[in-house]
Short mmCIF file of C-alpha atoms in Angstrom, two decimals:
data_model
loop_
_atom_site.label_atom_id
_atom_site.label_comp_id
_atom_site.label_asym_id
_atom_site.label_seq_id
_atom_site.Cartn_x
_atom_site.Cartn_y
_atom_site.Cartn_z
CA UNK Z 1 -134.98 -40.58 26.63
CA UNK Z 2 -135.08 -41.77 23.06
CA UNK Z 3 -135.90 -45.25 21.82
CA UNK Z 4 -133.30 -44.84 19.31
CA UNK Z 5 -129.51 -44.54 19.22
CA UNK Z 6 -128.41 -41.04 18.99
CA UNK Z 7 -126.46 -41.43 15.78
CA UNK Z 8 -129.40 -42.58 13.94
CA UNK Z 9 -131.73 -39.75 14.75
CA UNK Z 10 -130.39 -37.67 11.86
CA UNK Z 11 -129.31 -39.05 8.61
CA UNK Z 12 -126.26 -37.80 6.75
CA UNK Z 13 -126.86 -35.00 4.22
CA UNK Z 14 -125.62 -36.97 1.27
CA UNK Z 15 -128.64 -39.29 1.55
CA UNK Z 16 -130.67 -37.08 -0.54
CA UNK Z 17 -132.96 -36.82 -3.54
CA UNK Z 18 -130.20 -37.00 -6.01
CA UNK Z 19 -128.62 -39.97 -4.24
CA UNK Z 20 -131.87 -41.90 -4.14
CA UNK Z 21 -132.67 -41.29 -7.75
CA UNK Z 22 -129.22 -42.87 -8.57
CA UNK Z 23 -130.03 -45.85 -6.34
CA UNK Z 24 -133.45 -46.45 -7.72
CA UNK Z 25 -132.35 -45.81 -11.26
CA UNK Z 26 -129.78 -48.52 -11.22
CA UNK Z 27 -131.90 -51.06 -9.16
CA UNK Z 28 -134.94 -50.83 -11.29
CA UNK Z 29 -133.22 -50.88 -14.67
CA UNK Z 30 -136.21 -49.03 -16.34
CA UNK Z 31 -134.49 -45.81 -17.21
CA UNK Z 32 -134.27 -42.72 -14.93
CA UNK Z 33 -136.49 -42.20 -12.02
CA UNK Z 34 -137.75 -39.09 -10.18
CA UNK Z 35 -138.24 -39.18 -6.38
CA UNK Z 36 -141.29 -37.47 -5.39
CA UNK Z 37 -140.78 -37.57 -1.71
CA UNK Z 38 -138.96 -39.71 0.93
CA UNK Z 39 -139.09 -39.95 4.56
CA UNK Z 40 -136.13 -40.90 6.78
CA UNK Z 41 -136.25 -42.78 10.38
CA UNK Z 42 -133.99 -44.90 12.61
CA UNK Z 43 -134.25 -48.39 11.25
CA UNK Z 44 -133.49 -50.06 14.76
CA UNK Z 45 -134.23 -49.75 18.55
CA UNK Z 46 -131.66 -49.14 21.17
CA UNK Z 47 -129.73 -52.30 22.02
CA UNK Z 48 -130.40 -53.80 18.51
CA UNK Z 49 -126.88 -53.34 17.39
CA UNK Z 50 -123.73 -51.34 17.87
CA UNK Z 51 -121.55 -51.22 14.51
CA UNK Z 52 -122.72 -48.73 11.77
CA UNK Z 53 -125.61 -46.55 11.49
CA UNK Z 54 -128.99 -47.80 9.99
CA UNK Z 55 -131.83 -45.69 8.65
CA UNK Z 56 -135.24 -46.61 7.11
CA UNK Z 57 -136.12 -44.65 4.02
CA UNK Z 58 -139.58 -44.77 2.57
CA UNK Z 59 -139.42 -43.35 -1.02
CA UNK Z 60 -142.25 -42.42 -3.46
CA UNK Z 61 -140.91 -42.18 -6.97
CA UNK Z 62 -142.00 -42.46 -10.64
CA UNK Z 63 -140.37 -43.57 -13.98
CA UNK Z 64 -139.41 -40.58 -16.19
CA UNK Z 65 -139.68 -42.57 -19.48
CA UNK Z 66 -143.15 -44.18 -18.80
CA UNK Z 67 -146.35 -42.70 -19.98
CA UNK Z 68 -148.59 -42.43 -18.20
CA UNK Z 69 -146.43 -41.95 -15.26
CA UNK Z 70 -146.15 -44.85 -12.92
CA UNK Z 71 -145.81 -44.13 -9.19
CA UNK Z 72 -144.10 -46.64 -7.08
CA UNK Z 73 -143.23 -46.69 -3.30
CA UNK Z 74 -140.42 -48.67 -1.69
CA UNK Z 75 -138.89 -49.03 1.84
CA UNK Z 76 -135.08 -49.28 1.94
CA UNK Z 77 -132.83 -50.00 4.94
CA UNK Z 78 -129.76 -47.80 4.49
CA UNK Z 79 -126.70 -48.92 6.41
CA UNK Z 80 -123.63 -46.50 6.59
CA UNK Z 81 -120.94 -45.07 8.93
CA UNK Z 82 -122.05 -42.89 11.89
CA UNK Z 83 -121.37 -39.26 11.05
CA UNK Z 84 -119.98 -38.07 14.32
CA UNK Z 85 -116.31 -38.73 15.03
CA UNK Z 86 -115.64 -41.24 17.69
CA UNK Z 87 -114.47 -44.68 18.75
CA UNK Z 88 -117.33 -46.49 16.69
CA UNK Z 89 -116.60 -44.27 13.38
CA UNK Z 90 -112.98 -44.86 13.81
CA UNK Z 91 -113.13 -48.58 14.44
CA UNK Z 92 -115.35 -48.90 11.39
CA UNK Z 93 -113.19 -46.81 9.09
CA UNK Z 94 -110.21 -49.06 9.99
CA UNK Z 95 -111.96 -52.35 9.54
CA UNK Z 96 -113.25 -54.14 6.39
CA UNK Z 97 -116.75 -54.74 7.71
CA UNK Z 98 -118.42 -53.08 4.79
CA UNK Z 99 -116.33 -54.97 2.32
CA UNK Z 100 -117.07 -58.20 4.00
CA UNK Z 101 -120.65 -57.65 4.02
CA UNK Z 102 -120.97 -56.59 0.26
CA UNK Z 103 -119.00 -59.73 -0.60
CA UNK Z 104 -121.19 -61.99 1.51
CA UNK Z 105 -124.37 -60.53 -0.01
CA UNK Z 106 -123.20 -60.46 -3.65
CA UNK Z 107 -121.14 -63.58 -3.73
CA UNK Z 108 -121.07 -66.15 -0.88
CA UNK Z 109 -124.74 -66.09 0.10
CA UNK Z 110 -126.28 -66.23 -3.35
CA UNK Z 111 -123.90 -69.18 -4.13
CA UNK Z 112 -125.19 -70.99 -0.94
CA UNK Z 113 -128.69 -70.33 -1.55
CA UNK Z 114 -128.42 -71.65 -5.04
CA UNK Z 115 -127.04 -74.84 -3.91
CA UNK Z 116 -129.75 -75.38 -1.21
CA UNK Z 117 -132.51 -74.77 -3.89
CA UNK Z 118 -130.97 -77.28 -6.36
CA UNK Z 119 -131.03 -79.84 -3.64
CA UNK Z 120 -134.62 -79.21 -2.61
CA UNK Z 121 -134.01 -77.07 0.27
CA UNK Z 122 -135.13 -73.52 -0.99
CA UNK Z 123 -133.82 -71.21 1.74
CA UNK Z 124 -134.04 -67.39 2.23
CA UNK Z 125 -130.62 -66.64 3.83
CA UNK Z 126 -130.69 -62.95 3.73
CA UNK Z 127 -132.38 -59.74 2.50
CA UNK Z 128 -132.06 -58.53 -1.02
CA UNK Z 129 -129.19 -56.22 -1.41
CA UNK Z 130 -130.34 -53.21 -3.54
CA UNK Z 131 -127.24 -50.92 -3.79
CA UNK Z 132 -123.80 -50.72 -2.36
CA UNK Z 133 -120.66 -48.42 -2.56
CA UNK Z 134 -117.39 -47.93 -0.73
CA UNK Z 135 -116.66 -44.35 -2.25
CA UNK Z 136 -117.35 -41.60 -1.54
CA UNK Z 137 -119.25 -43.06 1.34
CA UNK Z 138 -119.47 -46.56 2.69
CA UNK Z 139 -123.07 -47.64 2.22
CA UNK Z 140 -125.19 -50.72 1.66
CA UNK Z 141 -128.87 -50.59 1.00
CA UNK Z 142 -131.23 -53.51 1.55
CA UNK Z 143 -134.81 -54.42 1.16
CA UNK Z 144 -136.87 -53.84 4.16
CA UNK Z 145 -137.73 -57.03 5.76
CA UNK Z 146 -140.44 -55.55 7.82
CA UNK Z 147 -142.21 -54.70 4.66
CA UNK Z 148 -142.32 -58.67 3.97
CA UNK Z 149 -143.49 -59.43 7.30
CA UNK Z 150 -140.42 -59.96 9.40
CA UNK Z 151 -139.37 -58.24 12.62
CA UNK Z 152 -137.18 -58.71 15.65
CA UNK Z 153 -138.43 -60.66 18.67
CA UNK Z 154 -138.66 -58.26 21.62
CA UNK Z 155 -139.74 -58.45 25.17
CA UNK Z 156 -139.24 -62.23 25.43
CA UNK Z 157 -136.83 -65.15 24.74
CA UNK Z 158 -137.33 -67.61 21.98
CA UNK Z 159 -139.23 -70.93 22.62
CA UNK Z 160 -137.60 -74.31 22.34
CA UNK Z 161 -139.26 -74.93 18.89
CA UNK Z 162 -138.11 -71.54 17.52
CA UNK Z 163 -134.63 -72.11 18.88
CA UNK Z 164 -134.60 -75.43 16.93
CA UNK Z 165 -135.70 -73.55 13.68
CA UNK Z 166 -132.93 -71.04 14.07
CA UNK Z 167 -130.52 -73.99 14.41
CA UNK Z 168 -131.79 -75.53 11.19
CA UNK Z 169 -131.21 -72.37 9.32
CA UNK Z 170 -127.85 -71.98 10.56
CA UNK Z 171 -127.02 -75.58 9.82
CA UNK Z 172 -127.86 -74.99 6.29
CA UNK Z 173 -125.35 -71.95 5.95
CA UNK Z 174 -122.80 -74.09 7.79
CA UNK Z 175 -123.21 -77.07 5.87
CA UNK Z 176 -122.98 -75.75 2.22
CA UNK Z 177 -120.10 -73.51 3.32
CA UNK Z 178 -118.47 -76.67 4.69
CA UNK Z 179 -118.76 -78.56 1.38
CA UNK Z 180 -117.50 -75.29 -0.56
CA UNK Z 181 -114.42 -75.08 1.68
CA UNK Z 182 -113.54 -78.71 0.68
CA UNK Z 183 -114.29 -78.05 -3.19
CA UNK Z 184 -112.12 -77.19 -5.99
CA UNK Z 185 -112.78 -73.48 -5.49
CA UNK Z 186 -112.68 -73.02 -1.71
CA UNK Z 187 -111.74 -69.39 -1.95
CA UNK Z 188 -115.64 -68.46 -2.30
CA UNK Z 189 -115.92 -69.06 1.48
CA UNK Z 190 -112.26 -69.40 2.93
CA UNK Z 191 -111.40 -65.61 1.94
CA UNK Z 192 -113.52 -64.38 4.83
CA UNK Z 193 -110.90 -64.03 7.67
CA UNK Z 194 -112.12 -60.90 9.40
CA UNK Z 195 -113.79 -62.09 12.38
CA UNK Z 196 -114.18 -59.75 15.40
CA UNK Z 197 -111.13 -61.44 17.31
CA UNK Z 198 -108.93 -62.03 14.35
CA UNK Z 199 -107.10 -58.74 14.88
CA UNK Z 200 -106.12 -56.80 18.10
CA UNK Z 201 -109.05 -54.25 18.09
CA UNK Z 202 -108.60 -51.91 21.10
CA UNK Z 203 -112.15 -52.14 22.11
CA UNK Z 204 -112.07 -56.05 22.17
CA UNK Z 205 -108.92 -55.85 24.28
CA UNK Z 206 -110.43 -53.20 26.57
CA UNK Z 207 -113.77 -55.22 27.11
CA UNK Z 208 -111.78 -58.25 28.07
CA UNK Z 209 -109.38 -56.69 30.35
CA UNK Z 210 -112.04 -54.70 32.21
CA UNK Z 211 -114.36 -57.62 32.10
CA UNK Z 212 -111.89 -60.03 33.66
CA UNK Z 213 -111.14 -57.53 36.53
CA UNK Z 214 -114.99 -57.27 37.18
CA UNK Z 215 -115.56 -60.99 36.84
CA UNK Z 216 -112.91 -61.92 39.33
CA UNK Z 217 -114.43 -59.26 41.68
CA UNK Z 218 -117.72 -60.91 41.42
CA UNK Z 219 -116.31 -64.37 42.20
CA UNK Z 220 -114.50 -63.02 45.20
CA UNK Z 221 -117.60 -61.38 46.49
CA UNK Z 222 -119.70 -64.48 46.70
CA UNK Z 223 -118.78 -67.35 48.93
CA UNK Z 224 -120.23 -69.93 46.45
CA UNK Z 225 -118.08 -68.53 43.68
CA UNK Z 226 -114.82 -68.22 45.33
CA UNK Z 227 -113.82 -71.80 44.29
CA UNK Z 228 -113.50 -70.38 40.73
CA UNK Z 229 -111.13 -67.41 41.45
CA UNK Z 230 -107.76 -69.38 41.06
CA UNK Z 231 -109.10 -70.97 37.88
CA UNK Z 232 -110.02 -67.64 36.49
CA UNK Z 233 -106.80 -66.01 37.33
CA UNK Z 234 -104.90 -69.02 35.81
CA UNK Z 235 -106.74 -68.60 32.56
CA UNK Z 236 -106.93 -64.87 32.32
CA UNK Z 237 -103.71 -64.28 30.34
CA UNK Z 238 -104.52 -67.08 27.95
CA UNK Z 239 -107.93 -65.84 26.91
CA UNK Z 240 -107.07 -63.34 24.23
CA UNK Z 241 -104.50 -65.18 22.43
CA UNK Z 242 -106.52 -68.45 22.52
CA UNK Z 243 -109.48 -66.72 21.06
CA UNK Z 244 -107.39 -65.16 18.22
CA UNK Z 245 -106.21 -68.67 17.54
CA UNK Z 246 -109.72 -69.79 17.13
CA UNK Z 247 -110.70 -67.08 14.62
CA UNK Z 248 -107.32 -67.39 12.89
CA UNK Z 249 -107.55 -71.36 12.94
CA UNK Z 250 -107.86 -71.54 9.20
CA UNK Z 251 -104.71 -69.71 8.56
CA UNK Z 252 -102.85 -71.26 11.45
CA UNK Z 253 -104.14 -74.92 10.73
CA UNK Z 254 -104.43 -74.92 7.08
CA UNK Z 255 -108.03 -75.99 7.36
CA UNK Z 256 -107.12 -79.13 9.23
CA UNK Z 257 -108.33 -80.36 12.69
CA UNK Z 258 -111.62 -78.57 13.12
CA UNK Z 259 -115.06 -78.42 11.51
CA UNK Z 260 -114.53 -75.20 9.25
CA UNK Z 261 -117.56 -73.36 8.04
CA UNK Z 262 -118.57 -69.86 7.17
CA UNK Z 263 -119.65 -68.47 10.39
CA UNK Z 264 -122.26 -65.69 10.56
CA UNK Z 265 -119.95 -64.21 13.15
CA UNK Z 266 -122.37 -62.21 15.11
CA UNK Z 267 -125.01 -64.60 15.85
CA UNK Z 268 -127.43 -63.02 18.27
CA UNK Z 269 -131.15 -62.39 18.72
CA UNK Z 270 -131.18 -58.89 17.28
CA UNK Z 271 -129.38 -60.12 14.23
CA UNK Z 272 -132.34 -62.45 13.45
CA UNK Z 273 -135.57 -61.31 11.90
CA UNK Z 274 -138.66 -63.53 12.35
CA UNK Z 275 -141.90 -64.01 10.27
CA UNK Z 276 -144.95 -65.36 12.26
CA UNK Z 277 -148.23 -66.65 10.93
CA UNK Z 278 -151.78 -65.55 12.07
CA UNK Z 279 -151.45 -68.04 14.98
CA UNK Z 280 -148.10 -66.51 16.17
CA UNK Z 281 -146.38 -69.73 14.82
CA UNK Z 282 -142.75 -69.12 13.50
CA UNK Z 283 -142.69 -69.43 9.68
CA UNK Z 284 -139.21 -68.36 8.87
CA UNK Z 285 -136.08 -66.56 10.14
CA UNK Z 286 -133.58 -64.55 8.26
CA UNK Z 287 -130.18 -63.52 9.45
CA UNK Z 288 -128.97 -59.94 9.23
CA UNK Z 289 -125.63 -58.13 9.57
CA UNK Z 290 -122.99 -60.26 7.89
CA UNK Z 291 -120.32 -57.69 8.62
CA UNK Z 292 -117.94 -59.89 10.57
CA UNK Z 293 -118.62 -63.38 8.93
CA UNK Z 294 -115.62 -65.54 9.01
CA UNK Z 295 -114.57 -69.00 7.81
CA UNK Z 296 -113.47 -70.53 10.93
CA UNK Z 297 -114.37 -73.43 13.29
CA UNK Z 298 -118.20 -73.75 13.48
CA UNK Z 299 -117.90 -73.45 17.45
CA UNK Z 300 -117.78 -69.61 16.86
CA UNK Z 301 -121.51 -69.36 15.97
CA UNK Z 302 -122.39 -72.36 18.18
CA UNK Z 303 -120.76 -71.12 21.38
CA UNK Z 304 -121.97 -67.51 20.73
CA UNK Z 305 -125.45 -68.64 20.41
CA UNK Z 306 -125.44 -70.54 23.69
CA UNK Z 307 -125.18 -67.24 25.29
CA UNK Z 308 -126.85 -64.79 22.94
CA UNK Z 309 -129.72 -66.77 21.77
CA UNK Z 310 -130.63 -69.43 24.52
CA UNK Z 311 -132.24 -68.33 27.72
CA UNK Z 312 -130.85 -69.23 30.98
CA UNK Z 313 -132.67 -72.63 31.26
CA UNK Z 314 -131.88 -73.60 27.75
CA UNK Z 315 -128.29 -72.77 28.37
CA UNK Z 316 -128.09 -75.36 31.02
CA UNK Z 317 -129.40 -77.88 28.28
CA UNK Z 318 -127.16 -76.53 25.57
CA UNK Z 319 -125.77 -80.00 24.48
CA UNK Z 320 -129.37 -81.02 23.48
CA UNK Z 321 -129.40 -78.01 21.22
CA UNK Z 322 -125.84 -78.63 19.79
CA UNK Z 323 -126.95 -82.28 18.87
CA UNK Z 324 -130.05 -80.99 17.32
CA UNK Z 325 -127.99 -78.46 15.14
CA UNK Z 326 -125.38 -81.18 14.42
CA UNK Z 327 -128.03 -83.82 13.19
CA UNK Z 328 -129.37 -80.94 10.86
CA UNK Z 329 -125.78 -80.07 9.79
CA UNK Z 330 -125.16 -83.74 8.67
CA UNK Z 331 -128.74 -83.95 7.04
CA UNK Z 332 -128.05 -81.11 4.83
CA UNK Z 333 -124.45 -82.25 3.94
CA UNK Z 334 -125.97 -85.65 2.69
CA UNK Z 335 -128.67 -83.87 0.95
CA UNK Z 336 -126.22 -81.67 -1.10
CA UNK Z 337 -124.51 -84.84 -1.96
CA UNK Z 338 -121.16 -84.09 0.00
CA UNK Z 339 -118.63 -86.65 -1.17
CA UNK Z 340 -116.05 -86.26 1.63
CA UNK Z 341 -115.80 -87.85 5.04
CA UNK Z 342 -118.58 -86.74 7.24
CA UNK Z 343 -117.55 -85.21 10.48
CA UNK Z 344 -118.51 -86.48 13.94
CA UNK Z 345 -120.33 -84.90 16.85
CA UNK Z 346 -117.32 -85.91 18.81
CA UNK Z 347 -115.19 -83.67 16.54
CA UNK Z 348 -117.48 -80.85 17.41
CA UNK Z 349 -117.17 -81.66 21.21
CA UNK Z 350 -113.45 -81.82 21.11
CA UNK Z 351 -113.21 -78.48 19.16
CA UNK Z 352 -115.55 -76.85 21.67
CA UNK Z 353 -113.19 -77.81 24.59
CA UNK Z 354 -110.04 -77.11 22.60
CA UNK Z 355 -111.39 -73.50 22.17
CA UNK Z 356 -112.81 -73.36 25.66
CA UNK Z 357 -111.27 -69.91 26.36
CA UNK Z 358 -113.76 -68.54 23.86
CA UNK Z 359 -116.62 -69.85 26.41
CA UNK Z 360 -114.79 -68.07 29.15
CA UNK Z 361 -114.62 -64.88 26.99
CA UNK Z 362 -118.42 -65.17 26.63
CA UNK Z 363 -119.09 -65.59 30.40
CA UNK Z 364 -116.81 -62.65 31.10
CA UNK Z 365 -117.61 -60.16 28.47
CA UNK Z 366 -121.05 -61.19 26.95
CA UNK Z 367 -122.92 -62.60 29.68
CA UNK Z 368 -123.25 -59.59 31.84
CA UNK Z 369 -124.83 -57.64 29.05
CA UNK Z 370 -127.09 -60.41 28.09
CA UNK Z 371 -128.57 -61.03 31.39
CA UNK Z 372 -129.45 -57.22 31.36
CA UNK Z 373 -130.79 -57.22 27.82
CA UNK Z 374 -132.43 -60.57 27.13
CA UNK Z 375 -136.17 -60.41 27.26
CA UNK Z 376 -136.42 -56.71 27.98
CA UNK Z 377 -139.12 -54.65 26.21
CA UNK Z 378 -138.30 -51.60 23.97
CA UNK Z 379 -139.68 -49.32 26.86
CA UNK Z 380 -137.24 -50.89 29.33
CA UNK Z 381 -134.36 -50.53 26.93
CA UNK Z 382 -134.79 -46.82 26.14
CA UNK Z 383 -132.66 -45.66 28.85
CA UNK Z 384 -129.81 -47.97 27.83
CA UNK Z 385 -127.00 -46.40 25.69
CA UNK Z 386 -125.23 -49.33 23.85
CA UNK Z 387 -122.31 -46.93 22.85
CA UNK Z 388 -121.74 -45.95 26.55
CA UNK Z 389 -122.00 -49.68 27.53
CA UNK Z 390 -119.45 -50.84 25.24
CA UNK Z 391 -116.99 -47.71 25.36
CA UNK Z 392 -117.28 -46.47 28.94
CA UNK Z 393 -115.78 -49.06 31.51
CA UNK Z 394 -117.63 -47.30 34.33
CA UNK Z 395 -120.81 -48.03 32.75
CA UNK Z 396 -120.00 -51.54 31.72
CA UNK Z 397 -118.93 -52.29 35.26
CA UNK Z 398 -122.59 -51.92 36.37
CA UNK Z 399 -123.82 -54.90 34.85
CA UNK Z 400 -121.25 -57.14 36.74
CA UNK Z 401 -123.01 -55.86 39.86
CA UNK Z 402 -126.52 -57.02 38.83
CA UNK Z 403 -127.63 -59.89 41.28
CA UNK Z 404 -128.93 -61.92 38.20
CA UNK Z 405 -125.36 -62.08 36.87
CA UNK Z 406 -124.05 -63.57 39.97
CA UNK Z 407 -126.89 -66.07 40.26
CA UNK Z 408 -126.36 -67.12 36.63
CA UNK Z 409 -122.65 -67.80 37.45
CA UNK Z 410 -123.80 -69.83 40.40
CA UNK Z 411 -125.82 -71.98 38.11
CA UNK Z 412 -123.59 -72.32 34.95
CA UNK Z 413 -120.05 -72.35 36.36
CA UNK Z 414 -120.44 -75.72 38.02
CA UNK Z 415 -121.31 -77.20 34.54
CA UNK Z 416 -118.14 -75.51 32.98
CA UNK Z 417 -116.10 -76.83 35.77
CA UNK Z 418 -117.24 -80.41 35.57
CA UNK Z 419 -117.01 -80.37 31.80
CA UNK Z 420 -113.34 -79.23 31.73
CA UNK Z 421 -114.01 -75.64 30.26
CA UNK Z 422 -112.14 -73.95 33.21
CA UNK Z 423 -108.97 -75.85 32.79
#
């Protein structure tokens, strides 16, 4: 089995010498360039992501108008649609994920970074965008963060200190976007309304419907979990519409009643790139993949992260990390001189309970995949096909039968029940 996704083993034919010369000629702004050679390879490992196809392209080129000829090299990350017809390509063609990501990289993130720098909090929020186009092919090209010393964390979970640094970076994105949403030009952040549960996507509906069936089967199969069966059945028809209300809350509530921020929208471990020093201490973290970013209640990123970034032990202490995040969120709001009324931690807690169905969605749909993926090495993941896992109900059902999933439910569901999340 390959270590890479099948649709990333061969790049599209249109990524060729002529295309790269156009890209680099526009990027360098030093006249025309000649590509001397280039090498294409997959940009990510199995299990790292689902949407789009990503390639690493190492290019050697020279400037035609310079004498003597100056030869340069660059490593590019090229993100585009998969070539093969199928559910993934169809979903990406119908969505606005490329449009959202292009606007995030060219408009929202630069604006937020500038505000952070001006207040004494210089922060790298994202990779540099080098080229983008929606026609004739949807494509975005970024600098290769690996060349700058960043990489994904594999084969282990994050430490407590690393998790706190992650939440500090997230708090900076959230805080500045919160201020911008209350400014005279809120559209710079409020226009992002394409979260993954904003619309009725067939895959999302299928994963939830099949997940609920498998989840209830797990509850009914374990004596300790049978007490949750009636609760789960009572909630099952409410989960999808309630989650859609969360993602559409800004439109529905006109920005009132919640802590609205620009959510990353897919805030999981593989969408974070880390830089470590010589002593293996974390120096920085950069978020990638802003395809489904959305202006909505902050609980989207925070509840998402509780399942997709925190390990099982930290998840039981999730309120400690939420309080840490919120203290950083308020610190940045004060530092950027936000003039409005500061939100309270109780506002965040109330929002979490109000949108408790999203927590159940995470338990039902995401947690079975997380307990199988988290902490696994590349070698252990090479037999996993993320496309099959998300698109084939029979393959997806296997994760619900893992003993570790039932054990996690036995540990975590009592907390949710006691806190009111299963009402």
